[in-house]
Tab-separated table of C-alpha atoms in Angstrom:
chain	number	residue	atom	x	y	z
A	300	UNK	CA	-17.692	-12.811	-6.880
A	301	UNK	CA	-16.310	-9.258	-6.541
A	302	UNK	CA	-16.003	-7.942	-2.909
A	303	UNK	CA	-16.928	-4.117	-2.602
A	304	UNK	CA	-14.468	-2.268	-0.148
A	305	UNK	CA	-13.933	1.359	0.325
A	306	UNK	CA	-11.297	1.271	-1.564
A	307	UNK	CA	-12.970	-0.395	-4.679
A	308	UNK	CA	-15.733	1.785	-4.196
A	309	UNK	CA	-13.096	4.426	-4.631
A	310	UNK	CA	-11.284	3.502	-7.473
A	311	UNK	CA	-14.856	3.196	-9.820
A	312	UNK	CA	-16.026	6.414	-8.487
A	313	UNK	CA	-12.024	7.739	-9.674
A	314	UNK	CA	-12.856	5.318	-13.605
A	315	UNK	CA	-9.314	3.907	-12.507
A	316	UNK	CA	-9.424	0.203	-14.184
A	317	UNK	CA	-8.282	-2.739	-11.440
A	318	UNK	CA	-8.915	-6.179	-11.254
A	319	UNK	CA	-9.769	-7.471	-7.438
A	320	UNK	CA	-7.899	-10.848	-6.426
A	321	UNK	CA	-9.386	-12.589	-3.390
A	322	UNK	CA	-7.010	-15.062	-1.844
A	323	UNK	CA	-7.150	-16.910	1.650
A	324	UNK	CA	-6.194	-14.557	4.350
A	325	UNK	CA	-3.790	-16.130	7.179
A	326	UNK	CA	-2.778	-13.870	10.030
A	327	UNK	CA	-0.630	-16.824	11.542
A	328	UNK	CA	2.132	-16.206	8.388
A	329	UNK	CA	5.224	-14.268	9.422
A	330	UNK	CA	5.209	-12.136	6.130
A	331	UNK	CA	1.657	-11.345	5.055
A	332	UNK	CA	2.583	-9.781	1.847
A	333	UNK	CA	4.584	-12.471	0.305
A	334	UNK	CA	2.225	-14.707	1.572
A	335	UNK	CA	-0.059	-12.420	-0.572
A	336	UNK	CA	1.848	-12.418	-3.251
A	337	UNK	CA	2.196	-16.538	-3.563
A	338	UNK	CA	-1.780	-16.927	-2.815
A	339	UNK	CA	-2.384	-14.498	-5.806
A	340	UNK	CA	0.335	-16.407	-8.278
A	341	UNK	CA	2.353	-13.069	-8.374
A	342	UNK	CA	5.895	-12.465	-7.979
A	343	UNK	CA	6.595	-10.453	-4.675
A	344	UNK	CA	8.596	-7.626	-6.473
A	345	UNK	CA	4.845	-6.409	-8.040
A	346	UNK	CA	2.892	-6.982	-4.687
A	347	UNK	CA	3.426	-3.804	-2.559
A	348	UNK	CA	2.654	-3.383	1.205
A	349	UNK	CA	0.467	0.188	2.672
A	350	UNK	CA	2.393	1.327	5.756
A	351	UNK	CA	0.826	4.484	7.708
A	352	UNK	CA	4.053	6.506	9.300
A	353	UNK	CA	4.406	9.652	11.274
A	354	UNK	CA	6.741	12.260	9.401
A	355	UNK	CA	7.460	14.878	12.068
A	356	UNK	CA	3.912	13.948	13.972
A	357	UNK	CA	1.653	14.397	10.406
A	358	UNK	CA	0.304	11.262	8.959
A	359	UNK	CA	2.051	9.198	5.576
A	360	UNK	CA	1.540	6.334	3.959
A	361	UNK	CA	4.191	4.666	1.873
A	362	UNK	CA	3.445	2.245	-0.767
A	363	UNK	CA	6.525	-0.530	-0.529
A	364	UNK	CA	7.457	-3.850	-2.164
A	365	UNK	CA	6.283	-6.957	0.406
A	366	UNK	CA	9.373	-8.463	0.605
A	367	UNK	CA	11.417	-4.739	1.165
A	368	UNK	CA	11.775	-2.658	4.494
A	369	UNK	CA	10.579	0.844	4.675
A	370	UNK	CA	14.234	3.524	5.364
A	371	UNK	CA	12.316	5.622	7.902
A	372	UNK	CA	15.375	8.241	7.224
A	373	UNK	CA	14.312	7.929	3.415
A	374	UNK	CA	10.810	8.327	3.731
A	375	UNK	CA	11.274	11.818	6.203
A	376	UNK	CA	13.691	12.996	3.510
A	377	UNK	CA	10.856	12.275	0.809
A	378	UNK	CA	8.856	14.375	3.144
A	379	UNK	CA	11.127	16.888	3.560
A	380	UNK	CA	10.811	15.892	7.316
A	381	UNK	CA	13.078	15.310	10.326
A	382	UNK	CA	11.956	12.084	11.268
A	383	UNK	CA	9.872	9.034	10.813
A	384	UNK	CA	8.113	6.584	12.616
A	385	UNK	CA	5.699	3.381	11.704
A	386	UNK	CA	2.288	4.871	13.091
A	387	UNK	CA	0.894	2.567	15.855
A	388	UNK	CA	-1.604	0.149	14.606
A	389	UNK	CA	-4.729	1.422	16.366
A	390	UNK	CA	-3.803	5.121	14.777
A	391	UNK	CA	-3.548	3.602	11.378
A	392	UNK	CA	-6.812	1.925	11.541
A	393	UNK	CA	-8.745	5.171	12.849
A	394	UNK	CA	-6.898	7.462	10.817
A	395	UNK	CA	-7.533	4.905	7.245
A	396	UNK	CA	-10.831	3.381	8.318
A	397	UNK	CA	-9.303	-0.108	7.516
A	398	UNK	CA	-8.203	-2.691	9.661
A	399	UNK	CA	-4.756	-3.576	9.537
A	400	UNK	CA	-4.102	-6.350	7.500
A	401	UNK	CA	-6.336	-4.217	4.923
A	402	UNK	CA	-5.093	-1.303	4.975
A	403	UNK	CA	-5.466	0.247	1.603
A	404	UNK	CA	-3.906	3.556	-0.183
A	405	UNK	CA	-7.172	4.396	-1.710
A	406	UNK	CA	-10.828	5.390	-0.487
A	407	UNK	CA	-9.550	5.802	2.986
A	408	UNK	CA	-11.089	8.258	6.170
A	409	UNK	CA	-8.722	11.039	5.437
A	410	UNK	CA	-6.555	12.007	2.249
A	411	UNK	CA	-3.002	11.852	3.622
A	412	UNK	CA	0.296	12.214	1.765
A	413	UNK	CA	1.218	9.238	-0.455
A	414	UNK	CA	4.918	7.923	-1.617
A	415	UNK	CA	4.716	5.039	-3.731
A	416	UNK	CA	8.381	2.785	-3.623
A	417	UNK	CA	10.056	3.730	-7.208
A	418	UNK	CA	10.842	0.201	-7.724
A	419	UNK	CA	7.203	0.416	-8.982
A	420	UNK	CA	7.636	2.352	-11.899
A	421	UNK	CA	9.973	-0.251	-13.863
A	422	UNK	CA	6.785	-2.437	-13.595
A	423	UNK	CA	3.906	-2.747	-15.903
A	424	UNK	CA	1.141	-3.332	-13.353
A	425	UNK	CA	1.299	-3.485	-9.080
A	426	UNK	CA	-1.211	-5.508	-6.764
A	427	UNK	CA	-1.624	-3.662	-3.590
A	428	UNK	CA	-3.962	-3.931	-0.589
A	429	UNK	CA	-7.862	-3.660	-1.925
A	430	UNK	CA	-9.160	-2.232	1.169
A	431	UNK	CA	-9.506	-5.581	3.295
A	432	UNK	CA	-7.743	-8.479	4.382
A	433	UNK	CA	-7.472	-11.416	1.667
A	434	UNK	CA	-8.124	-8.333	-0.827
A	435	UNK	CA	-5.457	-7.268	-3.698
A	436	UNK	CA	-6.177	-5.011	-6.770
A	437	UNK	CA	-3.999	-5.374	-9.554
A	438	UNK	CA	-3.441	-2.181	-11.246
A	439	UNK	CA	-1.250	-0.099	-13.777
A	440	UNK	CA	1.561	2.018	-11.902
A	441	UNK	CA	0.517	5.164	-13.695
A	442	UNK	CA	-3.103	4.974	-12.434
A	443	UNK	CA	-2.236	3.650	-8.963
A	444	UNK	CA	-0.200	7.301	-8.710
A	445	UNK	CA	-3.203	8.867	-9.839
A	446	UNK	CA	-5.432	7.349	-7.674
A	447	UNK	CA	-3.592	7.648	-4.796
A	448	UNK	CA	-2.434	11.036	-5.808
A	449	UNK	CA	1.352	9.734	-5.152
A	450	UNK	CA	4.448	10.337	-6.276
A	451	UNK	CA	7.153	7.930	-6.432
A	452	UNK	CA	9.933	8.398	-4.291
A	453	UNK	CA	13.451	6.368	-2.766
A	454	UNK	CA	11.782	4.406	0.076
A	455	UNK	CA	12.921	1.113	0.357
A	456	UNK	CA	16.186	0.476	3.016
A	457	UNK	CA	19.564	-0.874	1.624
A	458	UNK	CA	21.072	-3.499	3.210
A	459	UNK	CA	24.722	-4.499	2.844
């Protein structure tokens, strides 16, 4: 019982091979994506989160771990931008076509620059967001780059 998404939709059209995990969607949880990651029997370092940010006013999206924070400074300098900032929810959902909760990096309303965390590329496959909420694909790190026509890039704050 495969649910078709956007972003599923996409991925076919693209011949990029996924597997779609369905899992029980609960917007009460504090942190969605490791909830994600435990409803899906995953470990949260290969479940990754879709954030939408503003680099110098032009839409991003950054691809990060679930359990990580986004460096705003990191993901301008990826950029080559000034300055960051998490794009307001409402923004994100017209500019993706998903809701949050959903939002996916593939198949969305407008192609927009893509940085996908490098702690990805250590890993032999990622889940990420399948286009809707209770949605993950699993997929290989090489062909979520492709798909998402990414590249990988130091995203992720330090702390300590």
């Amino acid at each position: 019982m495969s649910k078709t998404t956007p972003a599923s939709a996409f991925l076919k059209r693209s011949g990029i091979p996924f597997e779609m995990l369905q899992y029980e969607y609960d917007p009460s949880v504090s942190k969605l994506g490791v909830h994600a990651a435990a409803a899906v029997n995953e470990p949260a370092e290969r479940v990754f989160k879709t954030l939408m940010a503003e680099v110098d006013g032009k839409p991003v999206c950054a691809v990060i771990p679930v359990a990580q924070e986004l460096s705003l400074k990191k993901l301008a300098t990826a950029c080559s931008g000034k300055s960051a900032k998490i794009m307001k929810p409402a923004d994100a959902e017209r500019i993706t076509g998903y809701k949050v909760g959903g939002i996916s990096p593939f198949g969305g309303r407008r192609n927009v620059p893509t940085f996908l965390a490098h702690e990805a590329s250590v890993l032999p496959y990622i889940l990420m967001n399948g286009g809707g909420r209770g949605l993950q694909v699993r997929l290989r790190v090489q062909d979520a780059l492709v798909a998402m026509q990414g590249q990988l890039a130091d995203l992720v704050a330090s702390h300590g």
